mmCIF file of C-alpha atoms and ligand atoms in Angstrom:
data_model
loop_
_atom_site.group_PDB
_atom_site.id
_atom_site.type_symbol
_atom_site.label_atom_id
_atom_site.label_comp_id
_atom_site.label_asym_id
_atom_site.label_seq_id
_atom_site.Cartn_x
_atom_site.Cartn_y
_atom_site.Cartn_z
ATOM 1 C CA MET A 1 19.494 18.566 -11.508
ATOM 2 C CA SER A 2 17.533 15.622 -10.199
ATOM 3 C CA LYS A 3 17.326 12.445 -12.213
ATOM 4 C CA VAL A 4 14.516 12.375 -14.773
ATOM 5 C CA ILE A 5 13.035 9.214 -16.274
ATOM 6 C CA GLN A 6 10.629 8.657 -19.142
ATOM 7 C CA VAL A 7 7.652 6.348 -18.537
ATOM 8 C CA LYS A 8 5.677 5.860 -21.747
ATOM 9 C CA ASP A 9 4.791 9.415 -22.891
ATOM 10 C CA LEU A 10 5.501 11.192 -19.585
ATOM 11 C CA LYS A 11 8.552 12.490 -17.731
ATOM 12 C CA PHE A 12 9.085 11.966 -14.012
ATOM 13 C CA ALA A 13 11.744 13.467 -11.708
ATOM 14 C CA VAL A 14 13.135 11.683 -8.661
ATOM 15 C CA SER A 15 11.505 12.788 -5.374
ATOM 16 C CA TYR A 16 12.566 10.129 -2.870
ATOM 17 C CA SER A 17 15.888 8.316 -3.027
ATOM 18 C CA GLU A 18 16.461 4.651 -2.352
ATOM 19 C CA GLU A 19 18.128 5.596 0.973
ATOM 20 C CA GLN A 20 15.180 7.754 2.088
ATOM 21 C CA ILE A 21 12.645 5.059 1.245
ATOM 22 C CA GLN A 22 14.634 2.292 2.933
ATOM 23 C CA ALA A 23 15.072 4.392 6.097
ATOM 24 C CA GLU A 24 11.296 4.979 6.334
ATOM 25 C CA VAL A 25 10.503 1.318 5.617
ATOM 26 C CA LYS A 26 12.876 0.267 8.409
ATOM 27 C CA ARG A 27 11.333 2.817 10.797
ATOM 28 C CA VAL A 28 7.812 1.495 10.151
ATOM 29 C CA ALA A 29 8.916 -2.150 10.426
ATOM 30 C CA ALA A 30 10.457 -1.350 13.836
ATOM 31 C CA GLU A 31 7.136 0.215 14.940
ATOM 32 C CA ILE A 32 5.274 -2.932 13.875
ATOM 33 C CA ASN A 33 7.817 -5.187 15.639
ATOM 34 C CA ARG A 34 7.303 -3.156 18.808
ATOM 35 C CA ASP A 35 3.492 -2.806 18.626
ATOM 36 C CA TYR A 36 2.822 -6.441 17.683
ATOM 37 C CA ALA A 37 5.321 -8.049 20.051
ATOM 38 C CA GLY A 38 3.871 -11.344 21.307
ATOM 39 C CA GLN A 39 1.369 -11.548 18.415
ATOM 40 C CA GLU A 40 1.415 -13.413 15.108
ATOM 41 C CA PRO A 41 -0.010 -11.007 12.527
ATOM 42 C CA VAL A 42 -1.227 -11.805 9.036
ATOM 43 C CA PHE A 43 0.085 -9.357 6.449
ATOM 44 C CA LEU A 44 -2.209 -8.816 3.471
ATOM 45 C CA ALA A 45 -0.265 -7.141 0.681
ATOM 46 C CA VAL A 46 -2.484 -5.511 -1.944
ATOM 47 C CA LEU A 47 -1.379 -6.304 -5.488
ATOM 48 C CA ASN A 48 0.012 -5.052 -7.725
ATOM 49 C CA GLY A 49 1.414 -1.848 -6.291
ATOM 50 C CA SER A 50 2.651 -3.079 -2.899
ATOM 51 C CA PHE A 51 4.859 -5.936 -4.079
ATOM 52 C CA ILE A 52 8.210 -4.156 -3.645
ATOM 53 C CA PHE A 53 7.195 -2.400 -0.422
ATOM 54 C CA ALA A 54 5.963 -5.709 1.017
ATOM 55 C CA ALA A 55 9.188 -7.487 0.062
ATOM 56 C CA ASP A 56 11.360 -4.841 1.741
ATOM 57 C CA LEU A 57 9.193 -4.286 4.827
ATOM 58 C CA LEU A 58 8.663 -7.964 5.572
ATOM 59 C CA ARG A 59 12.393 -8.644 5.583
ATOM 60 C CA GLU A 60 12.624 -6.156 8.489
ATOM 61 C CA VAL A 61 9.765 -7.760 10.412
ATOM 62 C CA THR A 62 11.107 -10.123 13.061
ATOM 63 C CA LEU A 63 7.725 -11.384 14.345
ATOM 64 C CA PRO A 64 6.331 -14.813 13.547
ATOM 65 C CA CYS A 65 3.855 -13.925 10.809
ATOM 66 C CA GLU A 66 2.028 -15.057 7.679
ATOM 67 C CA VAL A 67 1.784 -13.230 4.368
ATOM 68 C CA SER A 68 -0.903 -13.328 1.728
ATOM 69 C CA PHE A 69 -1.213 -11.357 -1.505
ATOM 70 C CA VAL A 70 -4.674 -10.056 -2.272
ATOM 71 C CA ARG A 71 -6.357 -8.059 -4.964
ATOM 72 C CA LEU A 72 -9.496 -5.951 -4.918
ATOM 73 C CA ALA A 73 -11.854 -6.904 -7.702
ATOM 74 C CA SER A 74 -14.813 -4.705 -8.609
ATOM 75 C CA TYR A 75 -17.871 -5.988 -10.371
ATOM 76 C CA GLN A 76 -21.418 -4.829 -10.915
ATOM 77 C CA GLY A 77 -23.863 -6.734 -8.794
ATOM 78 C CA VAL A 78 -27.407 -6.528 -7.570
ATOM 79 C CA SER A 79 -27.041 -4.049 -4.740
ATOM 80 C CA THR A 80 -28.285 -0.619 -3.865
ATOM 81 C CA THR A 81 -24.849 0.939 -4.080
ATOM 82 C CA GLY A 82 -24.179 -0.577 -7.505
ATOM 83 C CA GLU A 83 -20.571 -1.563 -7.073
ATOM 84 C CA ILE A 84 -19.561 -4.650 -5.137
ATOM 85 C CA ARG A 85 -15.950 -5.251 -4.244
ATOM 86 C CA GLU A 86 -14.454 -8.504 -3.163
ATOM 87 C CA VAL A 87 -11.024 -9.292 -1.818
ATOM 88 C CA ILE A 88 -9.663 -12.075 -3.976
ATOM 89 C CA GLY A 89 -6.723 -14.275 -3.130
ATOM 90 C CA LEU A 90 -7.505 -14.410 0.579
ATOM 91 C CA ASN A 91 -6.856 -18.130 0.865
ATOM 92 C CA MET A 92 -6.525 -18.326 4.634
ATOM 93 C CA ASP A 93 -8.715 -18.076 7.697
ATOM 94 C CA ILE A 94 -8.201 -14.685 9.359
ATOM 95 C CA THR A 95 -10.841 -15.210 12.057
ATOM 96 C CA GLY A 96 -9.547 -13.699 15.295
ATOM 97 C CA ARG A 97 -6.150 -12.874 13.746
ATOM 98 C CA PRO A 98 -4.440 -9.472 13.831
ATOM 99 C CA VAL A 99 -4.370 -8.287 10.215
ATOM 100 C CA ILE A 100 -1.997 -5.672 8.782
ATOM 101 C CA ILE A 101 -2.837 -4.445 5.280
ATOM 102 C CA LEU A 102 0.169 -3.442 3.176
ATOM 103 C CA GLU A 103 -0.777 -0.842 0.551
ATOM 104 C CA ASP A 104 1.316 1.185 -1.879
ATOM 105 C CA ILE A 105 -0.555 4.478 -1.652
ATOM 106 C CA VAL A 106 -3.655 5.911 -0.014
ATOM 107 C CA ASP A 107 -5.072 8.663 -2.207
ATOM 108 C CA THR A 108 -8.817 9.284 -1.717
ATOM 109 C CA GLY A 109 -8.860 6.401 0.758
ATOM 110 C CA LEU A 110 -11.868 4.784 -0.942
ATOM 111 C CA THR A 111 -9.941 1.620 -1.840
ATOM 112 C CA MET A 112 -8.840 1.065 1.770
ATOM 113 C CA ALA A 113 -12.289 1.896 3.154
ATOM 114 C CA HIS A 114 -13.812 -0.778 0.869
ATOM 115 C CA MET A 115 -11.101 -3.251 1.784
ATOM 116 C CA ILE A 116 -11.681 -2.812 5.515
ATOM 117 C CA ASP A 117 -15.451 -3.211 5.129
ATOM 118 C CA THR A 118 -14.908 -6.424 3.202
ATOM 119 C CA LEU A 119 -12.320 -7.843 5.591
ATOM 120 C CA LYS A 120 -14.529 -7.182 8.612
ATOM 121 C CA ARG A 121 -16.940 -9.806 7.251
ATOM 122 C CA HIS A 122 -14.171 -12.379 7.861
ATOM 123 C CA ASN A 123 -14.100 -11.432 11.581
ATOM 124 C CA PRO A 124 -10.379 -10.704 12.046
ATOM 125 C CA GLY A 125 -9.176 -9.908 15.566
ATOM 126 C CA SER A 126 -7.975 -6.467 14.459
ATOM 127 C CA ILE A 127 -7.117 -4.577 11.260
ATOM 128 C CA ASP A 128 -4.384 -1.965 10.792
ATOM 129 C CA ILE A 129 -3.355 -0.154 7.628
ATOM 130 C CA CYS A 130 0.318 0.134 6.736
ATOM 131 C CA THR A 131 0.889 2.268 3.647
ATOM 132 C CA LEU A 132 4.075 3.247 1.884
ATOM 133 C CA LEU A 133 2.630 6.592 0.791
ATOM 134 C CA LEU A 134 -0.221 8.867 1.826
ATOM 135 C CA LYS A 135 -1.559 11.948 0.073
ATOM 136 C CA PRO A 136 -3.252 13.666 3.056
ATOM 137 C CA GLY A 137 -4.551 16.420 0.777
ATOM 138 C CA LYS A 138 -6.647 13.960 -1.222
ATOM 139 C CA LEU A 139 -8.175 11.891 1.600
ATOM 140 C CA GLN A 140 -11.983 11.816 1.269
ATOM 141 C CA VAL A 141 -12.969 9.331 3.946
ATOM 142 C CA ASP A 142 -12.345 8.981 7.650
ATOM 143 C CA LEU A 143 -9.578 6.413 7.709
ATOM 144 C CA ASP A 144 -7.328 5.441 10.593
ATOM 145 C CA ILE A 145 -3.878 4.924 9.067
ATOM 146 C CA ARG A 146 -1.658 3.509 11.788
ATOM 147 C CA TYR A 147 1.543 3.122 9.763
ATOM 148 C CA CYS A 148 2.766 5.382 6.972
ATOM 149 C CA CYS A 149 6.269 5.668 5.506
ATOM 150 C CA LEU A 150 5.961 8.956 3.620
ATOM 151 C CA GLN A 151 3.337 11.691 3.371
ATOM 152 C CA ILE A 152 3.465 13.257 -0.074
ATOM 153 C CA PRO A 153 1.872 16.178 -1.973
ATOM 154 C CA ASN A 154 -1.059 15.667 -4.357
ATOM 155 C CA ASP A 155 1.134 14.968 -7.406
ATOM 156 C CA PHE A 156 1.081 11.786 -9.480
ATOM 157 C CA ILE A 157 4.018 9.513 -8.705
ATOM 158 C CA VAL A 158 5.569 6.294 -10.028
ATOM 159 C CA GLY A 159 8.260 3.828 -9.029
ATOM 160 C CA TYR A 160 9.036 1.371 -6.237
ATOM 161 C CA GLY A 161 5.961 -0.655 -7.211
ATOM 162 C CA LEU A 162 3.695 2.166 -8.360
ATOM 163 C CA ASP A 163 2.822 2.449 -12.020
ATOM 164 C CA TYR A 164 1.742 4.762 -14.754
ATOM 165 C CA ASP A 165 -0.421 2.733 -17.133
ATOM 166 C CA GLY A 166 1.320 -0.467 -16.051
ATOM 167 C CA TYR A 167 4.864 0.854 -16.469
ATOM 168 C CA GLY A 168 7.423 2.393 -14.121
ATOM 169 C CA ARG A 169 7.082 -0.019 -11.203
ATOM 170 C CA ASN A 170 10.652 -1.338 -11.379
ATOM 171 C CA THR A 171 12.687 1.452 -9.801
ATOM 172 C CA LYS A 172 14.450 1.827 -6.442
ATOM 173 C CA GLU A 173 13.384 5.482 -6.187
ATOM 174 C CA ILE A 174 10.014 7.267 -6.278
ATOM 175 C CA TYR A 175 9.420 9.782 -9.062
ATOM 176 C CA THR A 176 6.982 12.673 -9.495
ATOM 177 C CA LEU A 177 5.331 13.708 -12.743
ATOM 178 C CA VAL A 178 7.060 16.700 -14.332
ATOM 179 C CA ASN A 179 4.575 19.220 -15.698
HETATM 180 P P1 IMP B 201 -7.675 5.589 -3.569
HETATM 181 O O1 IMP B 201 -8.800 4.609 -3.563
HETATM 182 O O2 IMP B 201 -8.072 6.899 -4.183
HETATM 183 O O3 IMP B 201 -7.039 5.785 -2.203
HETATM 184 O O4 IMP B 201 -6.612 5.047 -4.587
HETATM 185 C C1 IMP B 201 -5.620 4.195 -4.245
HETATM 186 C C2 IMP B 201 -5.055 3.537 -5.479
HETATM 187 O O5 IMP B 201 -4.931 4.444 -6.575
HETATM 188 C C3 IMP B 201 -3.671 3.061 -5.172
HETATM 189 O O6 IMP B 201 -3.699 1.738 -4.672
HETATM 190 C C4 IMP B 201 -2.962 3.196 -6.491
HETATM 191 O O7 IMP B 201 -3.109 1.986 -7.215
HETATM 192 C C5 IMP B 201 -3.673 4.305 -7.207
HETATM 193 N N1 IMP B 201 -2.941 5.596 -7.122
HETATM 194 C C6 IMP B 201 -3.310 6.701 -6.426
HETATM 195 N N2 IMP B 201 -2.428 7.713 -6.577
HETATM 196 C C7 IMP B 201 -1.453 7.226 -7.386
HETATM 197 C C8 IMP B 201 -0.226 7.797 -7.911
HETATM 198 O O8 IMP B 201 0.165 8.961 -7.649
HETATM 199 N N3 IMP B 201 0.521 6.995 -8.704
HETATM 200 C C9 IMP B 201 0.159 5.702 -9.003
HETATM 201 N N4 IMP B 201 -0.976 5.133 -8.539
HETATM 202 C C10 IMP B 201 -1.776 5.877 -7.736
HETATM 203 MG MG1 MG B 202 -2.964 -0.099 -5.160
#
């Protein structure tokens, strides 16, 4: 029987062990070290969900680099599309710099698509997405995801930074909702 945890009113069973996650994080970090050799990337970790992933991945990155923690804030503004999103916490100049976004999970992909549109206005040299998790079955937009640790089914998951209603982030494993 796999380990089951309770988060608020729901039960979750372990899907990915600490060892599996760490092996994938190390694999992706090695890819980044290889691909970005000779460059000094800026890592933008998207809060809150990516904080543990970012901490583990960045300790495997051997390149000279900078790190910034950003958040996507939505607000209603005067625009034809209705919703305006801004990247907050970007307190550095990324003009001409290679940017690597660190995200916890890409689901529909809408969050990342918005983020890339917004970042492009700051004229970075390049932008790559590095996500811990991807649900390929839910992707709604055409998104180029260069780095991905684990592809997962369409189920709801928690742990290793990801939450259910604010809880469940503080685990070493990743858990899937038990129906
Ligand atoms: P997207 O815009 O649909 O790609 O949604 C991405 C965001 O939704 C992530 O950054 C997460 O915060 C959240 N999310 C999507 N799926 C899950 C899940 O299974 N567990 C926890 N959060 C999720
Ligand atoms: Mg997120």
